[in-house]
Coordinates of C-alpha atoms in Angstrom, one line a residue:
M266 CA 0.1 -0.2 0.0
I267 CA 2.7 2.5 0.9
I268 CA 4.5 1.7 -2.6
S269 CA 1.4 2.2 -4.5
M270 CA 0.7 5.6 -2.6
S271 CA 4.2 7.0 -3.3
K272 CA 3.9 5.9 -6.8
H273 CA 0.8 7.8 -7.1
I274 CA 2.7 11.1 -5.4
K275 CA 5.3 10.8 -7.7
R276 CA 2.7 10.3 -11.0
A277 CA 0.7 13.3 -9.5
A278 CA 3.9 15.2 -9.2
K279 CA 5.0 14.8 -12.6
N280 CA 1.7 15.5 -14.0
R281 CA 1.8 18.6 -12.4
E282 CA 5.4 19.5 -13.4
D283 CA 3.9 18.5 -17.4
L284 CA 1.3 20.9 -16.7
L285 CA 3.3 23.9 -16.0
E286 CA 5.8 23.1 -18.6
A287 CA 3.3 22.5 -21.0
A288 CA 1.5 25.5 -20.3
V289 CA 4.8 27.6 -20.6
E290 CA 5.5 26.5 -24.2
M291 CA 2.0 26.7 -25.2
F292 CA 1.4 30.5 -23.8
K293 CA 5.1 31.2 -25.9
T294 CA 3.4 29.8 -29.0
H295 CA 0.1 30.9 -28.7
G296 CA -0.6 33.5 -26.3
M297 CA -1.9 33.7 -22.7
M298 CA -5.2 33.2 -23.9
V299 CA -4.4 29.8 -25.7
P300 CA -7.2 27.5 -24.9
L301 CA -6.7 25.3 -21.6
Q302 CA -7.4 22.1 -23.7
V303 CA -4.2 22.9 -25.8
I304 CA -2.5 23.4 -22.8
I305 CA -3.8 19.9 -21.5
D306 CA -3.7 17.9 -24.8
H307 CA 0.1 19.2 -24.6
A308 CA 1.0 17.8 -21.3
N309 CA -0.6 14.8 -22.2
V310 CA -2.8 14.1 -19.2
G311 CA -6.7 14.6 -18.6
R312 CA -8.8 17.4 -18.0
A313 CA -9.8 15.9 -14.6
T314 CA -5.9 16.2 -13.9
F315 CA -5.6 19.4 -14.7
Y316 CA -8.5 20.5 -12.5
R317 CA -7.2 18.7 -9.7
N318 CA -3.4 20.5 -9.9
F319 CA -5.3 24.2 -11.0
A320 CA -8.9 25.8 -10.3
D321 CA -8.2 27.6 -13.4
R322 CA -5.9 29.7 -15.8
K323 CA -5.5 32.4 -13.1
M324 CA -4.5 29.4 -10.7
L325 CA -2.0 28.0 -13.5
V326 CA -0.4 31.5 -14.0
Y327 CA -0.1 32.1 -10.1
A328 CA 1.9 28.6 -10.2
L329 CA 4.2 29.3 -12.7
L330 CA 4.7 32.8 -11.1
E331 CA 5.5 31.2 -8.1
Q332 CA 7.8 28.3 -9.9
S333 CA 9.6 31.7 -11.6
L334 CA 10.3 33.1 -8.3
V335 CA 11.7 30.2 -7.1
K336 CA 14.3 30.2 -9.9
L337 CA 15.0 33.8 -9.7
K338 CA 15.8 33.2 -6.2
Q339 CA 18.2 30.3 -7.2
R340 CA 19.6 32.6 -9.4
T341 CA 20.0 35.9 -7.4
Q342 CA 22.1 33.5 -4.6
L343 CA 24.6 33.3 -7.2
Y344 CA 25.1 36.9 -7.0
Q345 CA 24.9 37.6 -3.2
T346 CA 28.7 38.0 -2.6
Y347 CA 29.3 40.4 -5.4
P348 CA 29.5 43.9 -4.9
D349 CA 28.0 44.2 -8.8
G350 CA 25.6 41.3 -8.3
L351 CA 22.5 43.2 -9.1
I352 CA 24.4 44.3 -12.6
R353 CA 25.4 40.4 -13.0
L354 CA 22.1 39.5 -12.7
I355 CA 20.2 41.5 -15.0
Q356 CA 23.2 40.7 -17.6
S357 CA 22.5 37.1 -17.3
H358 CA 18.9 37.8 -18.1
V359 CA 20.2 37.8 -21.5
N360 CA 20.6 34.2 -21.1
H361 CA 17.3 33.7 -19.8
L362 CA 15.0 35.6 -22.3
N363 CA 12.2 33.1 -22.8
H364 CA 11.8 32.9 -19.1
L365 CA 11.9 36.4 -18.7
S366 CA 9.4 37.1 -21.4
A367 CA 6.9 34.6 -20.0
L368 CA 7.5 35.8 -16.6
M369 CA 6.4 39.8 -17.7
E370 CA 3.5 38.2 -19.2
Y371 CA 2.2 36.3 -16.8
W372 CA 2.4 39.7 -14.4
R373 CA 0.3 41.6 -17.0
V374 CA -2.5 39.2 -17.4
L375 CA -3.6 39.4 -13.6
D376 CA -5.3 42.0 -11.7
Y377 CA -2.6 43.9 -10.4
S378 CA -4.9 44.9 -7.3
D379 CA -5.4 40.9 -6.2
T380 CA -4.2 40.3 -2.6
S381 CA -2.2 37.1 -3.9
L382 CA -0.8 38.8 -6.8
Q383 CA 0.6 41.7 -4.3
A384 CA 1.9 39.1 -2.2
L385 CA 4.1 37.9 -5.0
I386 CA 5.4 41.0 -6.1
Q387 CA 6.4 41.5 -2.5
Q388 CA 8.2 38.1 -2.6
H389 CA 9.9 39.2 -5.9
Q390 CA 11.0 42.5 -4.3
R391 CA 12.3 40.7 -1.1
I392 CA 14.4 38.4 -3.6
I393 CA 15.9 41.7 -5.7
Q394 CA 16.1 44.1 -2.8
P395 CA 19.1 42.7 -1.0
L396 CA 21.0 42.9 -4.6
I397 CA 20.1 46.8 -5.2
D398 CA 21.0 47.5 -1.3
Q399 CA 24.4 45.6 -2.0
A400 CA 24.6 47.8 -5.4
I401 CA 24.2 51.0 -3.5
L402 CA 26.3 50.2 -0.8
H403 CA 29.2 49.6 -3.0
K404 CA 27.9 52.8 -5.3
V405 CA 27.6 50.3 -8.4
C406 CA 24.1 52.0 -9.1
R407 CA 22.4 55.2 -8.4
P408 CA 21.4 55.9 -4.9
D409 CA 17.7 56.5 -5.8
F410 CA 17.4 52.8 -7.9
N411 CA 14.7 50.9 -6.3
F412 CA 12.3 47.7 -7.2
E413 CA 10.0 49.8 -9.6
D414 CA 13.5 51.0 -11.6
Y415 CA 14.4 47.0 -11.8
R416 CA 10.8 46.0 -12.8
S417 CA 11.2 48.2 -15.3
I418 CA 14.5 47.0 -16.7
V419 CA 13.2 43.8 -16.9
T420 CA 10.5 45.0 -19.0
M421 CA 12.7 46.2 -21.6
L422 CA 14.7 43.4 -21.8
S423 CA 11.4 41.0 -22.2
S424 CA 10.7 43.0 -25.3
S425 CA 13.8 41.6 -26.9
F426 CA 12.2 38.5 -26.9
R427 CA 10.2 39.5 -29.7
G428 CA 13.5 38.9 -32.0
H429 CA 12.7 36.1 -34.3
T430 CA 15.9 33.8 -33.7
E431 CA 17.4 33.0 -30.0
Q432 CA 20.2 34.5 -31.3
E433 CA 18.6 37.6 -32.4
Q434 CA 17.2 37.9 -29.0
I435 CA 20.3 37.9 -27.3
R436 CA 21.7 40.7 -29.4
M437 CA 18.8 42.8 -29.3
A438 CA 19.1 42.0 -25.5
S439 CA 22.6 42.5 -24.8
R440 CA 22.0 46.1 -26.4
V441 CA 19.2 47.1 -24.2
I442 CA 21.7 46.1 -20.9
D443 CA 24.6 48.1 -22.8
L444 CA 22.2 51.1 -23.3
L445 CA 21.5 50.8 -19.8
L446 CA 24.5 50.6 -18.1
N447 CA 26.6 52.9 -20.8
G448 CA 23.6 55.3 -21.6
I449 CA 23.4 57.2 -24.6
C450 CA 25.1 60.0 -24.4
L451 CA 28.8 60.2 -25.3
N452 CA 29.6 62.3 -22.1
Q453 CA 27.9 65.5 -20.7
E454 CA 30.1 68.2 -22.9
E455 CA 30.0 66.2 -26.3
S456 CA 25.9 65.7 -25.8
H457 CA 25.9 69.7 -25.2
G458 CA 27.9 70.5 -27.8

């Protein structure tokens, strides 16, 4: 009985993971309003399996956001020891454009006033804020840089996803980072002269 229960739990966890992976792929390919049945079919599970895991599309998107934040937290831990960890994280986003673009799309489709979404945004800030504080402390970034500024940068980077090939997306995102970090003016004297 215990072996059977263990197999059932493992299969249920795999089904949930398959649904999340299918959702990411189908949202990326067909947009956020892709019919849920397309996601269910792509995950190769039954409709009942979907609804055992997620009450509706909104709960699926929340689960994807939570998963994204777990992955982001893991990545930020790599940069905690560097004074320029924030910059390193931003630069690393170039290698995670698919994930980044999907994350931004998830934020956009949810009701900003929803308390569940607000809790996720606060969690996101708790993940990023130590890197911001560290960068400010070490004078790596402007003293007025804040979480909303970080989110604006992520939004700009996610727009790079619109390139046609992965190589083009990386090129566009790298250029956005270069412009953000180095500005558009050569220097103050040349920009006024």
